[in-house]
mmCIF file of C-alpha atoms in Angstrom:
data_model
loop_
_atom_site.group_PDB
_atom_site.id
_atom_site.type_symbol
_atom_site.label_atom_id
_atom_site.label_comp_id
_atom_site.label_asym_id
_atom_site.label_seq_id
_atom_site.Cartn_x
_atom_site.Cartn_y
_atom_site.Cartn_z
ATOM 1 C CA GLY O 1341 -74.619 47.911 11.289
ATOM 2 C CA SER O 1342 -76.837 50.463 8.972
ATOM 3 C CA ASP O 1343 -80.635 49.630 9.483
ATOM 4 C CA SER O 1344 -81.552 50.579 6.547
ATOM 5 C CA VAL O 1345 -78.956 48.032 5.065
ATOM 6 C CA LEU O 1346 -80.864 45.280 6.511
ATOM 7 C CA ARG O 1347 -84.407 46.036 5.752
ATOM 8 C CA ARG O 1348 -83.565 46.301 2.446
ATOM 9 C CA MET O 1349 -81.517 42.906 2.812
ATOM 10 C CA SER O 1350 -85.217 41.616 4.657
ATOM 11 C CA ARG O 1351 -83.860 41.160 7.716
ATOM 12 C CA ARG O 1352 -86.089 41.334 10.520
ATOM 13 C CA CYS O 1353 -83.057 42.555 13.576
ATOM 14 C CA LYS O 1354 -82.513 45.792 14.424
ATOM 15 C CA THR O 1355 -78.672 47.450 15.838
ATOM 16 C CA ALA O 1356 -80.964 48.386 18.346
ATOM 17 C CA GLU O 1357 -82.294 44.771 19.691
ATOM 18 C CA PHE O 1358 -78.574 44.072 18.599
ATOM 19 C CA THR O 1359 -76.894 46.128 20.847
ATOM 20 C CA ALA O 1360 -79.799 45.396 23.730
ATOM 21 C CA LEU O 1361 -78.939 41.574 23.968
ATOM 22 C CA VAL O 1362 -74.824 42.791 23.409
ATOM 23 C CA GLU O 1363 -75.644 44.302 26.803
ATOM 24 C CA LYS O 1364 -77.486 42.472 28.795
ATOM 25 C CA ALA O 1365 -74.999 39.302 27.357
ATOM 26 C CA ARG O 1366 -72.350 40.628 28.690
ATOM 27 C CA ALA O 1367 -73.656 42.269 31.631
ATOM 28 C CA ALA O 1368 -74.276 38.303 32.687
ATOM 29 C CA VAL O 1369 -71.479 37.143 31.298
ATOM 30 C CA ALA O 1370 -67.670 39.378 31.997
ATOM 31 C CA ASP O 1371 -65.430 39.466 29.142
ATOM 32 C CA PHE O 1372 -68.408 38.214 26.303
ATOM 33 C CA ASN O 1373 -67.036 37.788 23.326
ATOM 34 C CA ILE O 1374 -69.158 39.013 20.281
ATOM 35 C CA THR O 1375 -68.466 38.283 16.844
ATOM 36 C CA THR O 1376 -70.261 38.201 13.457
ATOM 37 C CA ASP O 1377 -70.344 37.710 10.321
ATOM 38 C CA ILE O 1378 -70.979 40.837 7.674
ATOM 39 C CA ILE O 1379 -71.822 41.357 3.427
ATOM 40 C CA VAL O 1380 -69.653 44.008 2.351
ATOM 41 C CA GLY O 1381 -71.405 46.181 -0.220
ATOM 42 C CA PHE O 1382 -75.103 44.802 -0.365
ATOM 43 C CA PRO O 1383 -76.587 47.493 -3.478
ATOM 44 C CA GLY O 1384 -77.686 50.621 -2.118
ATOM 45 C CA GLU O 1385 -75.205 51.043 -0.771
ATOM 46 C CA SER O 1386 -74.247 54.712 0.663
ATOM 47 C CA ASN O 1387 -71.068 56.500 1.924
ATOM 48 C CA GLN O 1388 -73.050 56.994 4.170
ATOM 49 C CA GLU O 1389 -74.954 54.289 5.377
ATOM 50 C CA TRP O 1390 -70.817 51.978 4.756
ATOM 51 C CA ASP O 1391 -70.334 54.633 8.018
ATOM 52 C CA GLN O 1392 -72.816 53.480 9.842
ATOM 53 C CA THR O 1393 -71.422 49.880 9.704
ATOM 54 C CA LEU O 1394 -68.276 50.229 10.888
ATOM 55 C CA LYS O 1395 -69.215 52.954 13.412
ATOM 56 C CA TYR O 1396 -71.432 50.390 14.678
ATOM 57 C CA VAL O 1397 -69.041 48.083 14.374
ATOM 58 C CA GLU O 1398 -67.115 49.920 16.466
ATOM 59 C CA ASP O 1399 -69.092 50.850 19.294
ATOM 60 C CA THR O 1400 -69.661 46.990 19.138
ATOM 61 C CA THR O 1401 -66.598 45.600 20.104
ATOM 62 C CA PHE O 1402 -67.100 42.836 18.255
ATOM 63 C CA GLY O 1403 -63.928 40.556 19.033
ATOM 64 C CA ASN O 1404 -63.893 38.374 15.229
ATOM 65 C CA ILE O 1405 -65.839 39.589 11.944
ATOM 66 C CA HIS O 1406 -66.195 37.185 9.572
ATOM 67 C CA ILE O 1407 -66.278 39.542 6.230
ATOM 68 C CA PHE O 1408 -67.946 38.382 2.857
ATOM 69 C CA SER O 1409 -68.293 41.204 -0.342
ATOM 70 C CA TYR O 1410 -71.548 41.122 -1.575
ATOM 71 C CA SER O 1411 -71.986 39.199 -5.316
ATOM 72 C CA PRO O 1412 -74.935 38.455 -6.626
ATOM 73 C CA ARG O 1413 -77.078 35.907 -7.301
ATOM 74 C CA LYS O 1414 -79.323 35.128 -10.186
ATOM 75 C CA GLY O 1415 -82.568 34.473 -9.245
ATOM 76 C CA THR O 1416 -82.408 36.697 -6.123
ATOM 77 C CA LYS O 1417 -85.057 39.729 -5.629
ATOM 78 C CA ALA O 1418 -81.035 41.744 -4.701
ATOM 79 C CA ALA O 1419 -79.498 40.650 -7.592
ATOM 80 C CA THR O 1420 -81.673 42.817 -9.605
ATOM 81 C CA MET O 1421 -81.750 45.831 -7.801
ATOM 82 C CA GLN O 1422 -81.417 49.363 -8.445
ATOM 83 C CA GLY O 1423 -77.884 50.591 -6.722
ATOM 84 C CA GLN O 1424 -75.181 47.560 -7.693
ATOM 85 C CA VAL O 1425 -71.981 48.668 -5.166
ATOM 86 C CA ASP O 1426 -68.404 48.454 -8.257
ATOM 87 C CA ILE O 1427 -65.965 45.872 -7.541
ATOM 88 C CA GLU O 1428 -63.513 48.672 -6.562
ATOM 89 C CA ASN O 1429 -65.526 50.203 -3.401
ATOM 90 C CA LYS O 1430 -66.252 47.108 -2.457
ATOM 91 C CA LYS O 1431 -63.053 46.327 -2.628
ATOM 92 C CA TYR O 1432 -62.096 49.442 -0.617
ATOM 93 C CA ARG O 1433 -64.707 48.729 2.243
ATOM 94 C CA ASN O 1434 -64.049 45.290 2.998
ATOM 95 C CA ARG O 1435 -59.735 46.834 3.101
ATOM 96 C CA GLN O 1436 -61.373 49.022 5.827
ATOM 97 C CA LEU O 1437 -63.421 46.823 7.784
ATOM 98 C CA HIS O 1438 -60.780 43.913 7.940
ATOM 99 C CA GLN O 1439 -57.769 46.899 9.389
ATOM 100 C CA LEU O 1440 -60.831 47.681 11.568
ATOM 101 C CA ALA O 1441 -61.621 43.837 12.823
ATOM 102 C CA SER O 1442 -57.530 43.064 13.070
ATOM 103 C CA LYS O 1443 -57.772 46.479 16.019
ATOM 104 C CA LEU O 1444 -60.614 44.881 17.556
ATOM 105 C CA ARG O 1445 -59.221 41.280 17.492
ATOM 106 C CA ILE O 1446 -56.571 42.452 19.288
ATOM 107 C CA GLU O 1447 -58.000 44.866 21.341
ATOM 108 C CA ALA O 1448 -60.203 41.549 23.097
ATOM 109 C CA LEU O 1449 -56.563 39.399 22.948
ATOM 110 C CA ARG O 1450 -55.155 42.079 24.802
ATOM 111 C CA LYS O 1451 -58.011 41.751 27.320
ATOM 112 C CA MET O 1452 -57.247 38.356 28.265
ATOM 113 C CA VAL O 1453 -53.184 38.057 27.783
ATOM 114 C CA GLY O 1454 -52.049 37.534 31.957
ATOM 115 C CA ARG O 1455 -56.097 35.737 33.081
ATOM 116 C CA GLU O 1456 -56.670 31.944 33.413
ATOM 117 C CA SER O 1457 -59.077 30.269 30.996
ATOM 118 C CA ASN O 1458 -60.111 26.792 29.926
ATOM 119 C CA VAL O 1459 -59.207 26.122 26.720
ATOM 120 C CA LEU O 1460 -60.978 23.841 24.796
ATOM 121 C CA TRP O 1461 -57.399 21.879 22.711
ATOM 122 C CA GLU O 1462 -58.571 20.678 19.457
ATOM 123 C CA HIS O 1463 -55.030 19.639 17.158
ATOM 124 C CA PRO O 1464 -52.279 20.318 16.730
ATOM 125 C CA LEU O 1465 -51.004 23.112 14.470
ATOM 126 C CA GLU O 1466 -47.945 21.587 13.457
ATOM 127 C CA SER O 1467 -48.057 18.837 11.397
ATOM 128 C CA ASN O 1468 -45.187 17.392 14.590
ATOM 129 C CA GLY O 1469 -48.098 18.382 16.814
ATOM 130 C CA THR O 1470 -46.368 19.141 19.632
ATOM 131 C CA LEU O 1471 -48.342 23.464 19.096
ATOM 132 C CA TRP O 1472 -52.015 22.740 20.053
ATOM 133 C CA VAL O 1473 -54.444 25.296 18.851
ATOM 134 C CA GLY O 1474 -57.650 25.179 20.672
ATOM 135 C CA TYR O 1475 -60.392 27.498 22.323
ATOM 136 C CA THR O 1476 -60.964 29.687 25.555
ATOM 137 C CA THR O 1477 -64.457 29.653 26.573
ATOM 138 C CA HIS O 1478 -64.794 32.752 25.132
ATOM 139 C CA TYR O 1479 -64.112 31.688 22.079
ATOM 140 C CA HIS O 1480 -61.456 33.034 21.470
ATOM 141 C CA ARG O 1481 -58.295 31.043 19.719
ATOM 142 C CA VAL O 1482 -54.979 29.850 21.896
ATOM 143 C CA ILE O 1483 -51.681 28.522 20.990
ATOM 144 C CA SER O 1484 -49.737 26.434 23.576
ATOM 145 C CA PRO O 1485 -46.680 24.114 22.982
ATOM 146 C CA LEU O 1486 -48.412 20.352 24.239
ATOM 147 C CA GLU O 1487 -45.331 18.364 23.162
ATOM 148 C CA GLY O 1488 -45.588 15.326 26.283
ATOM 149 C CA ARG O 1489 -49.138 16.812 27.306
ATOM 150 C CA ASP O 1490 -51.903 14.069 27.356
ATOM 151 C CA ILE O 1491 -53.869 15.966 24.911
ATOM 152 C CA SER O 1492 -57.337 14.265 23.400
ATOM 153 C CA LEU O 1493 -60.612 15.998 21.116
ATOM 154 C CA THR O 1494 -62.179 16.633 24.053
ATOM 155 C CA ASN O 1495 -59.832 17.844 26.910
ATOM 156 C CA ILE O 1496 -60.011 21.413 28.010
ATOM 157 C CA HIS O 1497 -57.515 22.102 30.564
ATOM 158 C CA LYS O 1498 -56.732 25.102 32.649
ATOM 159 C CA THR O 1499 -54.327 27.441 30.657
ATOM 160 C CA LEU O 1500 -52.241 30.566 31.782
ATOM 161 C CA LEU O 1501 -52.959 33.456 28.777
ATOM 162 C CA THR O 1502 -49.263 34.278 28.314
ATOM 163 C CA ASP O 1503 -49.542 36.937 24.978
ATOM 164 C CA ILE O 1504 -50.642 37.195 21.677
ATOM 165 C CA SER O 1505 -48.810 35.686 18.957
ATOM 166 C CA ASP O 1506 -46.832 37.926 16.345
ATOM 167 C CA ASP O 1507 -49.406 37.746 13.605
ATOM 168 C CA SER O 1508 -52.324 38.251 16.292
ATOM 169 C CA ARG O 1509 -54.268 35.588 15.445
ATOM 170 C CA PHE O 1510 -53.384 33.190 19.397
ATOM 171 C CA LEU O 1511 -53.289 34.366 22.612
ATOM 172 C CA ILE O 1512 -50.266 31.575 23.203
ATOM 173 C CA GLY O 1513 -51.110 29.743 26.294
ATOM 174 C CA ARG O 1514 -48.918 28.228 28.680
#
């Protein structure tokens, strides 16, 4: 979410270019769900750059974020860069981003409640096989009790999305 950090990471993409892609995708497909991976605490990441990242994440409204704390890997350029972020600061930023990611995920899931969606059912959540996990066409995770239904790993079923699970990780389907 910070162009200066992306440049230090030798990433070619700029935030404005990515934003344009997101806007184009969302204009073409309603409720297009964007997910991302974010590295927290890359060497030299200042408080101002971190604030830029948080703002960018919030403005982009990612539906899910995979969060990693930077750790030096021997033999890489980044491992020898000045401004290594201390572990406590990385932990703090990691927690901040997890809180924001959770808020954004819940907002994305709430928009889907009450709608029907095709769901690709992938596997049982419980060992008894009565609660299944699948994904909507927008890559939102769904759980549903499918006991007695003919479900295989390649079945897609239209599913009414009725609620959000208590842990806010899944939509509940019927």
